[in-house]
PDB file of C-alpha atoms in Angstrom:
ATOM      1  CA  MET A 197      54.875  38.089  56.421  1.00  0.00           C
ATOM      2  CA  ALA A 198      57.182  34.744  56.432  1.00  0.00           C
ATOM      3  CA  GLY A 199      58.547  32.484  53.287  1.00  0.00           C
ATOM      4  CA  ARG A 200      60.665  30.117  52.936  1.00  0.00           C
ATOM      5  CA  SER A 201      63.137  29.935  50.142  1.00  0.00           C
ATOM      6  CA  GLY A 202      66.566  28.115  49.095  1.00  0.00           C
ATOM      7  CA  ARG A 203      67.857  25.376  47.775  1.00  0.00           C
ATOM      8  CA  ASP A 204      66.311  22.911  50.169  1.00  0.00           C
ATOM      9  CA  GLY A 205      64.875  25.002  52.752  1.00  0.00           C
ATOM     10  CA  GLY A 206      67.378  22.888  55.523  1.00  0.00           C
ATOM     11  CA  LEU A 207      65.240  19.995  54.596  1.00  0.00           C
ATOM     12  CA  SER A 208      68.804  17.437  54.074  1.00  0.00           C
ATOM     13  CA  GLN A 209      69.207  18.735  57.899  1.00  0.00           C
ATOM     14  CA  LEU A 210      65.858  17.177  59.232  1.00  0.00           C
ATOM     15  CA  PRO A 211      66.941  15.329  63.193  1.00  0.00           C
ATOM     16  CA  ALA A 212      66.440  11.754  62.724  1.00  0.00           C
ATOM     17  CA  GLU A 213      63.185  10.200  63.294  1.00  0.00           C
ATOM     18  CA  THR A 214      61.843  10.943  66.606  1.00  0.00           C
ATOM     19  CA  PHE A 215      58.140  11.004  66.697  1.00  0.00           C
ATOM     20  CA  ALA A 216      55.538   9.929  64.296  1.00  0.00           C
ATOM     21  CA  PRO A 217      54.231  13.273  61.574  1.00  0.00           C
ATOM     22  CA  PRO A 218      51.303  13.312  61.726  1.00  0.00           C
ATOM     23  CA  PRO A 219      48.255  11.574  59.019  1.00  0.00           C
ATOM     24  CA  ALA A 220      47.612  13.024  56.080  1.00  0.00           C
ATOM     25  CA  ARG A 221      44.308  13.648  53.840  1.00  0.00           C
ATOM     26  CA  TYR A 222      44.062  14.581  50.617  1.00  0.00           C
ATOM     27  CA  LEU A 223      41.603  17.257  48.479  1.00  0.00           C
ATOM     28  CA  HIS A 224      41.433  17.599  45.482  1.00  0.00           C
ATOM     29  CA  LEU A 225      40.157  21.086  44.118  1.00  0.00           C
ATOM     30  CA  PRO A 226      40.349  21.985  40.525  1.00  0.00           C
ATOM     31  CA  SER A 227      40.383  25.680  40.041  1.00  0.00           C
ATOM     32  CA  GLY A 228      37.221  27.359  40.580  1.00  0.00           C
ATOM     33  CA  SER A 229      35.588  24.902  42.011  1.00  0.00           C
ATOM     34  CA  HIS A 230      33.446  25.225  44.970  1.00  0.00           C
ATOM     35  CA  LEU A 231      34.778  24.339  48.591  1.00  0.00           C
ATOM     36  CA  PRO A 232      33.556  21.666  51.034  1.00  0.00           C
ATOM     37  CA  VAL A 233      31.670  21.613  54.376  1.00  0.00           C
ATOM     38  CA  ASN A 234      34.515  21.176  56.993  1.00  0.00           C
ATOM     39  CA  GLU A 235      33.667  18.597  59.574  1.00  0.00           C
ATOM     40  CA  ASP A 236      36.788  18.234  61.222  1.00  0.00           C
ATOM     41  CA  ALA A 237      37.384  21.111  64.051  1.00  0.00           C
ATOM     42  CA  ALA A 238      41.026  19.535  64.380  1.00  0.00           C
ATOM     43  CA  PRO A 239      43.981  22.491  63.637  1.00  0.00           C
ATOM     44  CA  PHE A 240      46.460  21.642  60.671  1.00  0.00           C
ATOM     45  CA  ILE A 241      49.082  21.621  58.138  1.00  0.00           C
ATOM     46  CA  ALA A 242      47.777  22.023  54.658  1.00  0.00           C
ATOM     47  CA  VAL A 243      50.338  21.780  52.046  1.00  0.00           C
ATOM     48  CA  VAL A 244      48.411  23.846  48.734  1.00  0.00           C
ATOM     49  CA  VAL A 245      49.895  22.239  45.480  1.00  0.00           C
ATOM     50  CA  VAL A 246      49.409  24.051  43.071  1.00  0.00           C
ATOM     51  CA  GLU A 247      49.371  22.510  39.199  1.00  0.00           C
ATOM     52  CA  GLN A 248      46.520  24.668  37.249  1.00  0.00           C
ATOM     53  CA  PRO A 249      46.398  28.474  37.474  1.00  0.00           C
ATOM     54  CA  VAL A 250      43.947  30.197  40.060  1.00  0.00           C
ATOM     55  CA  GLU A 251      41.850  33.254  39.993  1.00  0.00           C
ATOM     56  CA  ALA A 252      42.802  35.824  42.647  1.00  0.00           C
ATOM     57  CA  GLY A 253      39.117  35.623  43.900  1.00  0.00           C
ATOM     58  CA  TRP A 254      39.129  32.286  44.141  1.00  0.00           C
ATOM     59  CA  GLN A 255      42.516  32.165  45.806  1.00  0.00           C
ATOM     60  CA  ASP A 256      41.333  34.434  47.882  1.00  0.00           C
ATOM     61  CA  HIS A 257      38.232  32.479  48.896  1.00  0.00           C
ATOM     62  CA  VAL A 258      40.161  29.315  49.809  1.00  0.00           C
ATOM     63  CA  SER A 259      42.754  31.017  51.578  1.00  0.00           C
ATOM     64  CA  GLU A 260      39.800  32.155  53.935  1.00  0.00           C
ATOM     65  CA  TRP A 261      38.229  29.020  53.677  1.00  0.00           C
ATOM     66  CA  LEU A 262      41.642  27.088  55.134  1.00  0.00           C
ATOM     67  CA  VAL A 263      41.594  29.745  57.665  1.00  0.00           C
ATOM     68  CA  ALA A 264      38.573  29.031  58.769  1.00  0.00           C
ATOM     69  CA  SER A 265      38.961  26.026  58.832  1.00  0.00           C
ATOM     70  CA  ARG A 266      41.754  26.196  61.245  1.00  0.00           C
ATOM     71  CA  CYS A 267      44.637  26.145  59.449  1.00  0.00           C
ATOM     72  CA  HIS A 268      47.623  26.817  61.364  1.00  0.00           C
ATOM     73  CA  TYR A 269      50.639  26.276  59.214  1.00  0.00           C
ATOM     74  CA  MET A 270      49.945  25.915  55.103  1.00  0.00           C
ATOM     75  CA  CYS A 271      53.196  25.459  53.236  1.00  0.00           C
ATOM     76  CA  ALA A 272      52.359  25.939  49.251  1.00  0.00           C
ATOM     77  CA  TRP A 273      54.333  24.530  46.360  1.00  0.00           C
ATOM     78  CA  GLY A 274      53.644  24.943  42.318  1.00  0.00           C
ATOM     79  CA  LEU A 275      52.541  27.607  39.975  1.00  0.00           C
ATOM     80  CA  ASP A 276      52.981  31.203  41.856  1.00  0.00           C
ATOM     81  CA  ALA A 277      53.513  29.436  45.620  1.00  0.00           C
ATOM     82  CA  SER A 278      54.322  32.824  46.835  1.00  0.00           C
ATOM     83  CA  SER A 279      51.028  34.360  45.960  1.00  0.00           C
ATOM     84  CA  TRP A 280      49.358  32.007  48.196  1.00  0.00           C
ATOM     85  CA  ASP A 281      51.856  32.573  51.212  1.00  0.00           C
ATOM     86  CA  ASP A 282      50.204  36.488  50.879  1.00  0.00           C
ATOM     87  CA  SER A 283      46.969  35.252  50.183  1.00  0.00           C
ATOM     88  CA  VAL A 284      46.723  32.840  53.277  1.00  0.00           C
ATOM     89  CA  ASP A 285      48.967  35.627  55.332  1.00  0.00           C
ATOM     90  CA  TRP A 286      46.253  38.626  54.506  1.00  0.00           C
ATOM     91  CA  ALA A 287      42.882  36.005  54.579  1.00  0.00           C
ATOM     92  CA  SER A 288      43.907  35.500  58.340  1.00  0.00           C
ATOM     93  CA  ARG A 289      44.245  39.540  58.805  1.00  0.00           C
ATOM     94  CA  ARG A 290      41.009  39.752  56.682  1.00  0.00           C
ATOM     95  CA  LEU A 291      39.000  37.126  59.601  1.00  0.00           C
ATOM     96  CA  ASN A 292      41.065  37.609  62.731  1.00  0.00           C
ATOM     97  CA  GLY A 293      42.193  41.327  62.421  1.00  0.00           C
ATOM     98  CA  ALA A 294      44.824  43.169  61.339  1.00  0.00           C
ATOM     99  CA  ASP A 295      46.661  43.724  64.933  1.00  0.00           C
ATOM    100  CA  GLU A 296      48.377  41.452  66.846  1.00  0.00           C
ATOM    101  CA  LEU A 297      47.245  38.115  66.698  1.00  0.00           C
ATOM    102  CA  PRO A 298      46.795  36.405  69.660  1.00  0.00           C
ATOM    103  CA  ASP A 299      48.585  32.793  69.578  1.00  0.00           C
ATOM    104  CA  ASP A 300      45.781  30.568  68.840  1.00  0.00           C
ATOM    105  CA  LYS A 301      44.726  32.980  66.054  1.00  0.00           C
ATOM    106  CA  TRP A 302      48.398  33.279  64.232  1.00  0.00           C
ATOM    107  CA  VAL A 303      48.758  31.458  61.118  1.00  0.00           C
ATOM    108  CA  MET A 304      52.547  29.916  59.777  1.00  0.00           C
ATOM    109  CA  THR A 305      52.653  30.545  55.978  1.00  0.00           C
ATOM    110  CA  THR A 306      55.604  29.251  53.878  1.00  0.00           C
ATOM    111  CA  TRP A 307      56.153  29.187  50.351  1.00  0.00           C
ATOM    112  CA  HIS A 308      58.368  25.975  48.246  1.00  0.00           C
ATOM    113  CA  ASP A 309      59.663  27.095  45.147  1.00  0.00           C
ATOM    114  CA  HIS A 310      63.345  25.614  44.800  1.00  0.00           C
ATOM    115  CA  GLU A 311      62.233  22.575  46.905  1.00  0.00           C
ATOM    116  CA  SER A 312      61.103  19.622  45.486  1.00  0.00           C
ATOM    117  CA  LEU A 313      57.290  18.205  46.275  1.00  0.00           C
ATOM    118  CA  ASP A 314      58.631  15.421  48.275  1.00  0.00           C
ATOM    119  CA  GLN A 315      61.260  17.755  50.230  1.00  0.00           C
ATOM    120  CA  VAL A 316      58.158  19.915  51.038  1.00  0.00           C
ATOM    121  CA  PHE A 317      55.608  16.767  52.254  1.00  0.00           C
ATOM    122  CA  ARG A 318      58.975  16.050  54.221  1.00  0.00           C
ATOM    123  CA  TYR A 319      58.849  18.969  55.760  1.00  0.00           C
ATOM    124  CA  ALA A 320      55.053  19.194  56.226  1.00  0.00           C
ATOM    125  CA  GLY A 321      55.462  15.979  58.317  1.00  0.00           C
ATOM    126  CA  HIS A 322      58.543  16.907  60.338  1.00  0.00           C
ATOM    127  CA  CYS A 323      58.985  20.686  60.679  1.00  0.00           C
ATOM    128  CA  ALA A 324      55.934  22.463  60.689  1.00  0.00           C
ATOM    129  CA  GLN A 325      55.116  23.382  64.160  1.00  0.00           C
ATOM    130  CA  HIS A 326      52.886  25.774  65.917  1.00  0.00           C
ATOM    131  CA  PRO A 327      54.385  27.522  68.787  1.00  0.00           C
ATOM    132  CA  THR A 328      50.766  27.087  71.031  1.00  0.00           C
ATOM    133  CA  ILE A 329      49.006  24.708  69.201  1.00  0.00           C
ATOM    134  CA  ASP A 330      49.097  20.981  68.275  1.00  0.00           C
ATOM    135  CA  LEU A 331      48.909  20.345  64.742  1.00  0.00           C
ATOM    136  CA  GLU A 332      46.768  17.254  64.345  1.00  0.00           C
ATOM    137  CA  ARG A 333      46.600  16.486  60.906  1.00  0.00           C
ATOM    138  CA  VAL A 334      48.207  17.465  57.307  1.00  0.00           C
ATOM    139  CA  LEU A 335      45.820  18.085  54.391  1.00  0.00           C
ATOM    140  CA  ILE A 336      47.056  18.226  51.143  1.00  0.00           C
ATOM    141  CA  VAL A 337      44.900  20.445  48.873  1.00  0.00           C
ATOM    142  CA  HIS A 338      45.804  19.845  45.249  1.00  0.00           C
ATOM    143  CA  VAL A 339      44.724  22.659  43.181  1.00  0.00           C
ATOM    144  CA  ALA A 340      45.126  20.752  39.640  1.00  0.00           C
ATOM    145  CA  GLY A 341      42.515  19.742  36.945  1.00  0.00           C
ATOM    146  CA  GLY A 342      42.894  15.494  37.709  1.00  0.00           C
ATOM    147  CA  SER A 343      42.688  13.759  40.960  1.00  0.00           C
ATOM    148  CA  ALA A 344      45.792  11.911  42.500  1.00  0.00           C
ATOM    149  CA  GLU A 345      44.597  11.165  45.863  1.00  0.00           C
ATOM    150  CA  ASP A 346      46.345   7.525  45.847  1.00  0.00           C
ATOM    151  CA  ALA A 347      50.076   8.818  44.309  1.00  0.00           C
ATOM    152  CA  MET A 348      50.194  11.707  46.504  1.00  0.00           C
ATOM    153  CA  LEU A 349      48.926  11.071  49.890  1.00  0.00           C
ATOM    154  CA  THR A 350      51.705   7.609  49.219  1.00  0.00           C
ATOM    155  CA  ARG A 351      54.648  10.385  48.298  1.00  0.00           C
ATOM    156  CA  TYR A 352      53.234  12.123  51.499  1.00  0.00           C
ATOM    157  CA  ALA A 353      53.780   8.533  53.533  1.00  0.00           C
ATOM    158  CA  GLU A 354      56.914   7.839  51.813  1.00  0.00           C
ATOM    159  CA  ALA A 355      58.861  11.251  52.287  1.00  0.00           C
ATOM    160  CA  GLN A 356      58.125  10.931  55.648  1.00  0.00           C
ATOM    161  CA  HIS A 357      60.420   7.883  55.964  1.00  0.00           C
ATOM    162  CA  GLY A 358      62.847   9.964  53.845  1.00  0.00           C
ATOM    163  CA  ALA A 359      62.355   8.046  50.411  1.00  0.00           C
ATOM    164  CA  GLN A 360      62.416  11.327  48.281  1.00  0.00           C
ATOM    165  CA  ASP A 361      62.408  12.938  45.072  1.00  0.00           C
ATOM    166  CA  HIS A 362      59.846  10.875  42.667  1.00  0.00           C
TER     167      HIS A 362
END
């Protein structure tokens, strides 16, 4: 089970723009809510933004949904971010087997409890890569009482071009 922490997690050393970061989508997912059907089968990066407490059973359910939906890289930020790292790791083991996972089933997980959300968005767009699978999009999973779709998508886009730390 991997994780990241540190003052900026190496984000200040990102290379200059050499590629287009993956496009982002937004999912508002209040704690305890039902999960949507994922109709997009493309592998993706999830940025789980946790702004309200969650129950462990619901967190496990969301983690399994992420893995089953083809999330291959999950970055957690916010309340108890490291627990999301562990939860997705365990969900991957439950769904894919606890032994050696083939590369196409492996899910990288990170938590970012010492970085700003803008730094995490930049990391997701520029650094989050899978060793064998092209990750075609970013899904911002916003665990919060109210939706902030426009603000989150704007922050993600601005973070890709160096505008950070709102």
